[in-house]
Structures are given as C-alpha cells and as structure tokens.
XYZ file of C-alpha atoms in Angstrom:
465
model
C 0.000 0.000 0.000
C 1.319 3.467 -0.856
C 2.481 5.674 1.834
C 0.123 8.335 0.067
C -2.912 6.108 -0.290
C -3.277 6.142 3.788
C -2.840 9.325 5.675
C -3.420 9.983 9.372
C -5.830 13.041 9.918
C -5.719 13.004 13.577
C -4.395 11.483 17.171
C -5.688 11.642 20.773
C -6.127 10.099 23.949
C -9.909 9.412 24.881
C -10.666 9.109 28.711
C -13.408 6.798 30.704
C -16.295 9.915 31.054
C -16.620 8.161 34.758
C -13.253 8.371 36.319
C -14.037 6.416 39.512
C -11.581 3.513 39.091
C -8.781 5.910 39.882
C -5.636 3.683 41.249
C -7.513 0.393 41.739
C -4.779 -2.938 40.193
C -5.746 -5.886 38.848
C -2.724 -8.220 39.418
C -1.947 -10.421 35.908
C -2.283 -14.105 36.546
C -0.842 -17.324 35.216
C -2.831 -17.151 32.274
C -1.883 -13.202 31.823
C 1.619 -13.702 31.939
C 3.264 -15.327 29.560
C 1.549 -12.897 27.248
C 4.251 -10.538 28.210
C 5.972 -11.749 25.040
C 2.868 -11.539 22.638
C 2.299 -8.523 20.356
C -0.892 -7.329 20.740
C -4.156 -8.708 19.342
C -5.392 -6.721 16.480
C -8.598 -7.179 15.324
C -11.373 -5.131 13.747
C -14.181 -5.019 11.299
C -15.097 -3.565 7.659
C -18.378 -1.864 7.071
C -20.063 -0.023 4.270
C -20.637 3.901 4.448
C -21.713 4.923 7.213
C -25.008 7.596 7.890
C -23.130 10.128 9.413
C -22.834 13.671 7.377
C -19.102 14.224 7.690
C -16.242 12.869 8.934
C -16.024 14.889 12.039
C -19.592 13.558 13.195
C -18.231 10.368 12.687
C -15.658 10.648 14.657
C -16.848 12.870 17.128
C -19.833 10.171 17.742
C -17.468 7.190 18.246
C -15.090 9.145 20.645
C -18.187 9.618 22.869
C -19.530 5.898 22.594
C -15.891 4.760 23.481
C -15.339 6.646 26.554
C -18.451 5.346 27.752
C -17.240 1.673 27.505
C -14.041 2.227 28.863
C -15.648 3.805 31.622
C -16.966 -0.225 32.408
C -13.449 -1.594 31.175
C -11.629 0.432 33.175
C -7.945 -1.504 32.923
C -7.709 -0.973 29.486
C -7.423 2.946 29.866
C -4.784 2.162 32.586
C -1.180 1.085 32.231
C 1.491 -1.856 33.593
C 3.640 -1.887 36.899
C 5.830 -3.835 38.532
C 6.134 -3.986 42.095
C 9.311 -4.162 43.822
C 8.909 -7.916 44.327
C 8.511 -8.284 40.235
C 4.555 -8.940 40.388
C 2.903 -7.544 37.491
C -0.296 -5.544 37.666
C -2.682 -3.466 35.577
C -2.837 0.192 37.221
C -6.465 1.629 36.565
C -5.250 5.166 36.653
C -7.601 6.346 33.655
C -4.690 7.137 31.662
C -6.210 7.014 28.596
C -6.217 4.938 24.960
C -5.314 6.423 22.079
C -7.493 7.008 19.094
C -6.395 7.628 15.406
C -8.602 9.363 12.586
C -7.478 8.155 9.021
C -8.245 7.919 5.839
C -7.950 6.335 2.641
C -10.130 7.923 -0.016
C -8.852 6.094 -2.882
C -9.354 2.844 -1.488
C -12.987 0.815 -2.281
C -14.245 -2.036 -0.430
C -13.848 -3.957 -3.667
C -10.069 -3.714 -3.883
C -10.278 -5.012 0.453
C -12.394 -7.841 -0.609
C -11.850 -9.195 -4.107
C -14.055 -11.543 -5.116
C -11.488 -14.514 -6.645
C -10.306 -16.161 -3.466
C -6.502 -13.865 -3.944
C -5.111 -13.526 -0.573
C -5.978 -11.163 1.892
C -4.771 -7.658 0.952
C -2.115 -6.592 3.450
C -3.923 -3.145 3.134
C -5.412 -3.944 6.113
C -2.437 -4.113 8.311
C -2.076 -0.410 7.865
C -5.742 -0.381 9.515
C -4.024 -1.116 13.350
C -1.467 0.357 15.691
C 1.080 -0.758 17.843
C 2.611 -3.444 15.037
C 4.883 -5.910 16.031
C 4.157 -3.743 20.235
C 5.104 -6.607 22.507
C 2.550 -6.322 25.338
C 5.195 -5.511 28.028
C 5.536 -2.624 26.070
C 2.392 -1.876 28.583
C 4.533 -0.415 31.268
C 4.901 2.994 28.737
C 2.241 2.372 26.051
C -1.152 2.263 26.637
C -3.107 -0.820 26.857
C -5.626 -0.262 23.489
C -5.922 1.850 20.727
C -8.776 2.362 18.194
C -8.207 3.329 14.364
C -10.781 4.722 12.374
C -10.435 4.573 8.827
C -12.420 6.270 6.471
C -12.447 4.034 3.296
C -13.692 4.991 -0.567
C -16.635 3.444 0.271
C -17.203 2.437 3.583
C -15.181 2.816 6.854
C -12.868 0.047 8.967
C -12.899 0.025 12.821
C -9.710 -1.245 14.234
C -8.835 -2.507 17.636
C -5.655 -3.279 19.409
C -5.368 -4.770 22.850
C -2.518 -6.087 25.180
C -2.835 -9.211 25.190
C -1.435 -9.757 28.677
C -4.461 -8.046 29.946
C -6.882 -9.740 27.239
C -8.149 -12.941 25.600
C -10.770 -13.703 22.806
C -13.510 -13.892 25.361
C -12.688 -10.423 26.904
C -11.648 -8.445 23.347
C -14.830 -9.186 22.276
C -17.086 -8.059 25.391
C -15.272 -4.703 25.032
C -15.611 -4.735 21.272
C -19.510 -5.497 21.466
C -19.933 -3.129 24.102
C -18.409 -0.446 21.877
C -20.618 -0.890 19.139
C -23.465 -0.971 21.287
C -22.760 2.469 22.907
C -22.772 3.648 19.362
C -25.822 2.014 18.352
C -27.547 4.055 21.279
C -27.584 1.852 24.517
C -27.978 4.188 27.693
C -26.421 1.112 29.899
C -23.979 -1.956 29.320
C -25.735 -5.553 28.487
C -22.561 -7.944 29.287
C -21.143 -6.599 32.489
C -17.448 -8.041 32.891
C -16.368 -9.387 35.887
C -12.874 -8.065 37.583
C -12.283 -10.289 40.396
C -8.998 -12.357 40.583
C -10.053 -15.164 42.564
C -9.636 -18.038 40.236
C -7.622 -20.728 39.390
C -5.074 -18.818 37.273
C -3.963 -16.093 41.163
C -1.137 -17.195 42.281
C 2.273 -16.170 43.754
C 4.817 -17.225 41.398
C 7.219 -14.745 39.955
C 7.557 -14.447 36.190
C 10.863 -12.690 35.849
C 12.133 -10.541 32.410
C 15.670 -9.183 31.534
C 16.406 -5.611 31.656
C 14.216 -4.348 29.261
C 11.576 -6.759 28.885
C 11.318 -10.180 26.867
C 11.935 -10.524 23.377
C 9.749 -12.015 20.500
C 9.644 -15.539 20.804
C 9.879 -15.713 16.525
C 11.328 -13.910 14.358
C 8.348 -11.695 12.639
C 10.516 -11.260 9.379
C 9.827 -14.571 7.151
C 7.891 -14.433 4.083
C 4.279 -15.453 4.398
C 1.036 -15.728 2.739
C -2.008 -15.147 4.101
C -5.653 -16.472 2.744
C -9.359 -16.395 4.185
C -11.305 -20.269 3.748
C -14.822 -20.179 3.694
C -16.618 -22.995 4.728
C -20.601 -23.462 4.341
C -22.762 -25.325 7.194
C -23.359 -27.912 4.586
C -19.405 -28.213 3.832
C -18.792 -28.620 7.527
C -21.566 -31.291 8.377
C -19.872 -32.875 5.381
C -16.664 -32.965 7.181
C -18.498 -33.746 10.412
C -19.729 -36.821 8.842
C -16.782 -38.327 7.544
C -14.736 -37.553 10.569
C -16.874 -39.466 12.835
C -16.910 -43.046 10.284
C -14.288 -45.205 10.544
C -13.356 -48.189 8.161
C -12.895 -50.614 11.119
C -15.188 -53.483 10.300
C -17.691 -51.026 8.318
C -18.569 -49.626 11.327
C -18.878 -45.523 11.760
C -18.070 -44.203 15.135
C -21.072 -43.674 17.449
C -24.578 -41.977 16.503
C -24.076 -39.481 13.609
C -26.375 -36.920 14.196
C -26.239 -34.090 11.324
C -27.144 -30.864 13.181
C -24.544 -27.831 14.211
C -22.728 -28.689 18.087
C -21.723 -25.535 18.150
C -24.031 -22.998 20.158
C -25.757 -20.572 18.117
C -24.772 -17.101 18.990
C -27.391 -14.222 18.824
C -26.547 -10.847 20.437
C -23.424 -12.823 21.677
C -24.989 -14.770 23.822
C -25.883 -18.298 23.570
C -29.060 -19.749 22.682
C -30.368 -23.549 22.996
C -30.398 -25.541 19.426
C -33.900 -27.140 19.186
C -32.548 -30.049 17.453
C -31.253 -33.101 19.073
C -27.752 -32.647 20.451
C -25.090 -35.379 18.953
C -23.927 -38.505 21.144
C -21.507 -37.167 23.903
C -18.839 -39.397 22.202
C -19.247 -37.843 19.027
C -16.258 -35.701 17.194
C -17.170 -31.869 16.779
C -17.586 -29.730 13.942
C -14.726 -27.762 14.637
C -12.109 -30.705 15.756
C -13.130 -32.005 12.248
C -12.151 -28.876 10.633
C -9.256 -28.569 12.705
C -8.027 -32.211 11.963
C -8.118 -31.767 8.100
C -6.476 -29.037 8.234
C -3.889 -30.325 10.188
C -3.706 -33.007 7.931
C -3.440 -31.083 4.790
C -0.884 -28.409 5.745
C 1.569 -31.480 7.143
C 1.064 -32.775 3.706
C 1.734 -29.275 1.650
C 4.768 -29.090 3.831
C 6.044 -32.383 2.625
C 7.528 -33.319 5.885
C 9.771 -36.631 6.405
C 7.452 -39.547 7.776
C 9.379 -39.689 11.125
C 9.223 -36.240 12.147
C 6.762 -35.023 14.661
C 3.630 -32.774 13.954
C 1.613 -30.358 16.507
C -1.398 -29.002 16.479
C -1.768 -26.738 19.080
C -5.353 -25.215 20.183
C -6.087 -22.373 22.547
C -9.247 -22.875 25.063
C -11.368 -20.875 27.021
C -10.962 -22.453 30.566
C -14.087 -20.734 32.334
C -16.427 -23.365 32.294
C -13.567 -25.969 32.408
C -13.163 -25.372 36.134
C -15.076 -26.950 38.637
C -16.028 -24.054 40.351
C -16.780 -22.198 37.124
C -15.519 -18.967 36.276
C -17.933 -15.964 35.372
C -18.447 -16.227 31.586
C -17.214 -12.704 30.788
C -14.260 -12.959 33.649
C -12.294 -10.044 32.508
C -8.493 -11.259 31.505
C -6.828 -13.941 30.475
C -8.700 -17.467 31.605
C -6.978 -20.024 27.988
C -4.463 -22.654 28.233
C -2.834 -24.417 24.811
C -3.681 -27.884 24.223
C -0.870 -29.681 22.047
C -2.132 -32.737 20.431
C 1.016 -34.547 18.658
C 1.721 -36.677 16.366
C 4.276 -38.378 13.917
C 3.961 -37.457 10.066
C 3.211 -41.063 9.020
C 0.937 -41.242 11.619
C -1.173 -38.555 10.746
C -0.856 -39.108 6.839
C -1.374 -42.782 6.967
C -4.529 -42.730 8.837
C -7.828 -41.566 8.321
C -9.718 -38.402 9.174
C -11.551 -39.835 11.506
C -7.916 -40.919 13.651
C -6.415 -37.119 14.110
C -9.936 -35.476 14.524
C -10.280 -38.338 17.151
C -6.877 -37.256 18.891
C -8.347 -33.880 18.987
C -11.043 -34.586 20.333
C -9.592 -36.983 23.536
C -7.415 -33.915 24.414
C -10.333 -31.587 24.170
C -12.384 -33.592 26.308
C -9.778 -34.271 29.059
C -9.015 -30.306 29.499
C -11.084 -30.389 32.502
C -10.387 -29.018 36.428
C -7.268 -31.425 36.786
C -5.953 -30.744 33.684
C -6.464 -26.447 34.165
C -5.173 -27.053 37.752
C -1.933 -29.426 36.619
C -0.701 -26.842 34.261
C -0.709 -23.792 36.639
C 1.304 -25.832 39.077
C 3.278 -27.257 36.022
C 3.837 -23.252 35.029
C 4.048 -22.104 39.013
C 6.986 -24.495 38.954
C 8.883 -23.365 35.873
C 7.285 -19.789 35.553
C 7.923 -19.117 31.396
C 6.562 -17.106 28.431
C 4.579 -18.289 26.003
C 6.193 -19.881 23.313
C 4.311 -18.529 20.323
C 5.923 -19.952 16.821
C 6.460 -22.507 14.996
C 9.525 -23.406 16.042
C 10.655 -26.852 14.166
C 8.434 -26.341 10.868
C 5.708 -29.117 11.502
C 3.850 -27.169 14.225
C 0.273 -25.579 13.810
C -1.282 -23.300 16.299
C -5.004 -22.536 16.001
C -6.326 -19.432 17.615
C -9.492 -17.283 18.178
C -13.243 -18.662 17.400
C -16.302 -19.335 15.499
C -18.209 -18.783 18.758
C -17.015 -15.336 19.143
C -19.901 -12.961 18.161
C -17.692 -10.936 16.048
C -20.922 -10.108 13.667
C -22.293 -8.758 16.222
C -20.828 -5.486 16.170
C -23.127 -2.987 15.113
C -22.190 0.295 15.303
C -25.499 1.632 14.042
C -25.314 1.475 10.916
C -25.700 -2.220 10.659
C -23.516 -5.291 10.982
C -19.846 -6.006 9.365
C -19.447 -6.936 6.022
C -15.804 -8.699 7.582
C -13.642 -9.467 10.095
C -10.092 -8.611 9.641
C -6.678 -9.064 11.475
C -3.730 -6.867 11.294
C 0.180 -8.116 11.324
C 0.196 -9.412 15.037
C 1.295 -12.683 16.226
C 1.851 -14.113 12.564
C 4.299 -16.892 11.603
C 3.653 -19.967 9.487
C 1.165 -22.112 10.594
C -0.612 -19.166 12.730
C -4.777 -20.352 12.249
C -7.047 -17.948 13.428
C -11.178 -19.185 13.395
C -13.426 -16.297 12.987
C -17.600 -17.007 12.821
C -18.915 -17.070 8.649
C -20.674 -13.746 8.285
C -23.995 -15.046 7.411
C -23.599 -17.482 10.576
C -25.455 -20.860 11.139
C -22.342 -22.746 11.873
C -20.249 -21.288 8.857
C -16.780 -21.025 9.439
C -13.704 -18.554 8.006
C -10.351 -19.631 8.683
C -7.449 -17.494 8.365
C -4.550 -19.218 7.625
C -1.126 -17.927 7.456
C 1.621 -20.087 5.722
C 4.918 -19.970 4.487
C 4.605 -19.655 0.312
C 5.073 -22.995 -0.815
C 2.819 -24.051 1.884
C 0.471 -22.093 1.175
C 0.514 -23.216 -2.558
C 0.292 -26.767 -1.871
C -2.877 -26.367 0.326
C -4.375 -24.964 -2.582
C -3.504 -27.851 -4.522
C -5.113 -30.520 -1.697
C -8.155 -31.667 -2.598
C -8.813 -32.982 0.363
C -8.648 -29.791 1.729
C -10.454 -27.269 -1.349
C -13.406 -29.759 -1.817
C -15.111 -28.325 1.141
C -13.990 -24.648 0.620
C -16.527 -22.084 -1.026
C-alpha cells in the first residue's frame, strides 16, 4: 500500500467519562503472563458507508460511545507496573487509549475484498497500531488503541489490545460493548467481571531481563495469508466423515447431522432445538481442525518420522469446577498440544487425528487447568508462540465469538479482519462465517510454498466455497 494512499488526519487520547476507578490494580495471573511476550491482538471489522454527514460527526460520535465503555473496562485505559517484588499488575489510573482518525479515499471495499479467493490484501495491516508492540511494552504504552479509517466506500474500525491483559472472550465483550454504545444503549448488556479469585492467582514470579522479553519468533519470514470459507453444509460434510471409521464397516457412534456448536445471537448463547449429537461424538470444529492439520503437514512435505503439533487455545471458564464468570475479565486459555508423527497422521484416516483432537479436548477439565498452573508455578515461562521446528500448527481465536455482532449503528460487518500481530507460518485464526449458522472462516497464514500446496489438496479445497 502506498504511503500516500493512507494518511493519518488526527491522534488523541480518549478518557473513561466516569473516572471512579482511579488507582484500583488488577494483578496479571498465570494465564496473563506469559503474554508478556505476545504482540498485541489486532482485530477489527469492515463496514459499508456509514449515515453520518461528515467525517467529524463520525468521529466525534465514536469518541463519545468509546469513553463510555471504557468507563466499564476500566484496565484498558490504565497502564502496567511492577512492584518491587517483580509482580505484574494493571494500574487503573484512567490514563487514557489512544485514538487515530485516518483515511484512505482512494481505497474501495472492492479492492479489500476481491471476489477470486486472492489472498488477503495486506492493506489492512495499515488499519491497526502498535505493530509488532510486545505487550510488556504496557509499562509505557497504553493498553488499546482504536483506528478509524475512512475508506472509498465504507469505513474500517480497528482494535488493538494487550494481550497480557486480554483474551478472545474479553476483546470481544469490550468490542460489542463499543458498538453498542454507538448504536444508542444508555447502559452496558454484558457486564465483565474483575475479580482475581480463580484458578489462574497465584504467587509465582515471572521474571524478564532488563528491558523486557523478546519475541519468541522472528516476525521477518515471508508469508502468505488467505481467508477459507466454509458453508454449514461443507462442515456437516466434514463432520460426517470424521466421525466413520473403516474398522469393520462400522462408523463411530450416533451421527447426528445438526450444528454442536451454540448458536450465537446478540453474543450470547441460545439452545439448538434439534437433538444434540452422542456425547462421544467428534465436533464440527475438531473435524475442521483435523483436516487441516492433515493437509498443511502434507503441503509441507515433511519426512514420515518427524513429529507434527497441532496446538489449540481454550477458554478455561467453564472448564473449572467451580466455574468462572463467563465474561471474567483477563486472560482465563491454556494451549492444548495434540502430537503426532507425520506417518501417523498421513497414513490414517480423518476420523484418527480429529479423534486425537477430540480426547485432548475432552480431558481439558479441572485437573488438567489445575496441573498446568502448578506445572507453570513451577517453571514460571513465556509463552512460546511460533512454529519453532516447521511441523507445528497453532489454532487461535473462534467461530463462537460474536464478532458479527458489532453494530455500530449502521448495521452489521461486512468482515472481520486481522492486522500483522502474532503471525508466523502455521498461525490459524477461526473467525464465525458472516452469514452465521455454523459457517466457518479460517485465516490461515503459511509460508509460500505451503500455502501453494494447500491450494492444490483436494482434500482440503473440496469443502472450501
């Protein structure tokens, strides 16, 4: 993108309009640590033109409708400290975020999203701040900032977050309760919850060189990036022949064809009327996730011997046996790794790595949570985000995420875009299909020759649309 074709018109730091949360700290757990080493997430969403008369009411409107939310999120307009005895802690001192006016007037919503499955346009990494920002870098940067970008045609909202101070669950509360200010709500729908009494407070000591931690990869290889679409009736495809097995003719358990996942409306969950699937049944998603897997380990054209992982991030609030609060404010995901030798993985069938999946999936429960914070208390770390020996795959975000749900007023998204943050080869991120009912996008960022022979896997392109 052209330096010229993107201009900044203006900068500022918008304030909580309640300022009661003056010096309260919100000390960053075992799930909030090892973030330290993250950039921060960058997410936001595309829309077409919106009503407003100029840019300045535009802008003007959205500054007001975000200092009302942050005056319910109040850590994200405050900043990182350390103590003397190296605990980390968020410092509500209503210092502010920043917000950036820009524009791109020569730019059309048809150039963002062309219609012949190219690869995503890295216009939209000039949509974000704070690229390649490690979140330590929240000790002297602020904790979010929101860019506004006038478009041709329509206008993109960006956000970026620390992600030492936020996961999916929580990026997307404060990103729902955004638009919703806009939209007109006098009061907040999804109240998050601040207390640190969980599973993930403890007293270990994460401790950094002078300076801060480094990147834990390298940010600087070539990569392509590309958006899959799959259909409800591409996925319940994949469903099916994930849970049949050839053993004896026999398919695995009840197959029952209906969406597991929960449907989402006004980001909440609502109950499917149909019949829920047999407990022992594989997922939508761990299908998905396992031919995928599969295919990329085959593009890559890895030795039989060597060792594949997929790794998968998951929300641990309802994994705990005295639950967290659903919108628990922070950090609450572990990484599941499920490994597993190339020949392995190639040799079987779909229904053997969705399986392996799934049997890690299903034993993430209180012991499992509880054995790796006194695995991490033990051996305090970062997180190792990268794919460090070539074969590894690390699947982020969600389709349950009500990223659609985002209307600022002037109706929902039209996309859901990602800047340059956390990206290496084999980065997967899972965002919701826009028109919903179990539809999937996954964003998949691969080194080139990767990337070209996924394309070429039929396996894989069969169920794409």
């Amino acid at each position: 993108m052209p330096s010229s074709s993107l201009f900044v018109v203006s900068r500022c730091t918008i304030y909580p309009d309640d300022h009661q949360s003056l010096n309260n700290t919100l000390k960053l757990s075992v799930s909030d640590l090892p973030m330290l080493s993250c950039q921060y997430i960058q997410k936001g969403v595309l829309f077409t033109q919106s009503p407003f008369e100029s840019s300045n009411s535009l802008i003007s409107h959205l500054k007001i409708a975000l200092s009302k939310t942050l005056s319910h999120f109040p850590p994200l307009a405050g900043r990182l400290i350390t103590d003397s005895d190296g605990y980390v802690y968020i410092l509500c001192n209503d210092a502010g975020v920043d917000f950036v006016h820009a524009k791109a007037p020569h730019l059309p919503i048809s150039t963002l999203l062309p219609a012949n499955h190219s690869d995503v346009p890295l216009y939209f990494r000039k949509f974000f701040q704070f690229d390649s920002t490690l979140s330590y870098a929240g000790h002297y940067k602020p904790l979010m900032a929101i860019q506004v970008t006038e478009l041709n045609d329509g206008v993109f909202i960006g956000c970026t977050m620390n992600h030492a101070v936020v996961d999916g669950t929580s990026f997307w509360n404060f990103f729902n309760t955004f638009a919703e200010f806009s939209k007109g709500e006098k009061k907040i729908t999804r109240q998050p919850c601040f207390g640190r009494k969980t599973v993930f407070d403890s007293p270990a000591v994460l401790k950094f060189p002078e300076g801060g931690p480094s990147a834990t990869f390298s940010g600087d290889e070539p990569l392509r990036e590309k958006i899959f679409h799959f259909s409800r009736e591409a996925i319940l495809k994949l469903k099916l022949r994930a849970n049949r097995t050839t053993v004896n003719g026999k398919t695995n358990g009840k197959i029952t064809p209906v969406n597991d996942e929960p449907d989402l409306k006004n980001g909440a969950a609502v109950k499917n009327s149909k019949p829920a699937a047999a407990a022992f049944e594989i997922s939508s998603f761990q299908s998905l996730s396992a031919q995928l897997w599969r295919s990329v380990t085959r593009a890559r054209k890895l030795e039989g011997s060597r060792t594949t992982t997929f790794r998968m991030a998951v929300n641990c609030r309802h994994r705990v046996e005295q639950r967290m609060e659903p919108l628990y404010f922070g950090n609450a995901i572990q990484s599941i790794p499920t490994v597993a030798s190339v020949k392995e993985l190639l040799s079987n069938d779909l229904y053997w790595s969705a399986n392996q999946l799934r049997q890690n999936v299903v034993a993430h429960g209180d012991a499992t949570v509880r054995r790796g914070v006194k695995d991490w208390e033990s051996n305090p770390r970062l997180f190792p985000l990268g794919n460090f020996d070539g074969a590894m795959i690390t699947m982020g975000s969600s389709p349950r995420f009500p990223m659609y749900d985002n209307d600022f007023g002037w109706g929902r998204p039209i996309a859901v875009r990602s800047g340059m943050a956390n990206k290496f080869d084999g980065k997967i991120s899972a965002f919701p299909g826009r028109e919903g009912n179990g539809t999937v996008d996954l964003e998949v960022v691969l080194a080139p020759e990767t990337m070209a022979g996924l394309e070429e896997d039929m396996e894989f392109m069969q169920y794409v649309s």
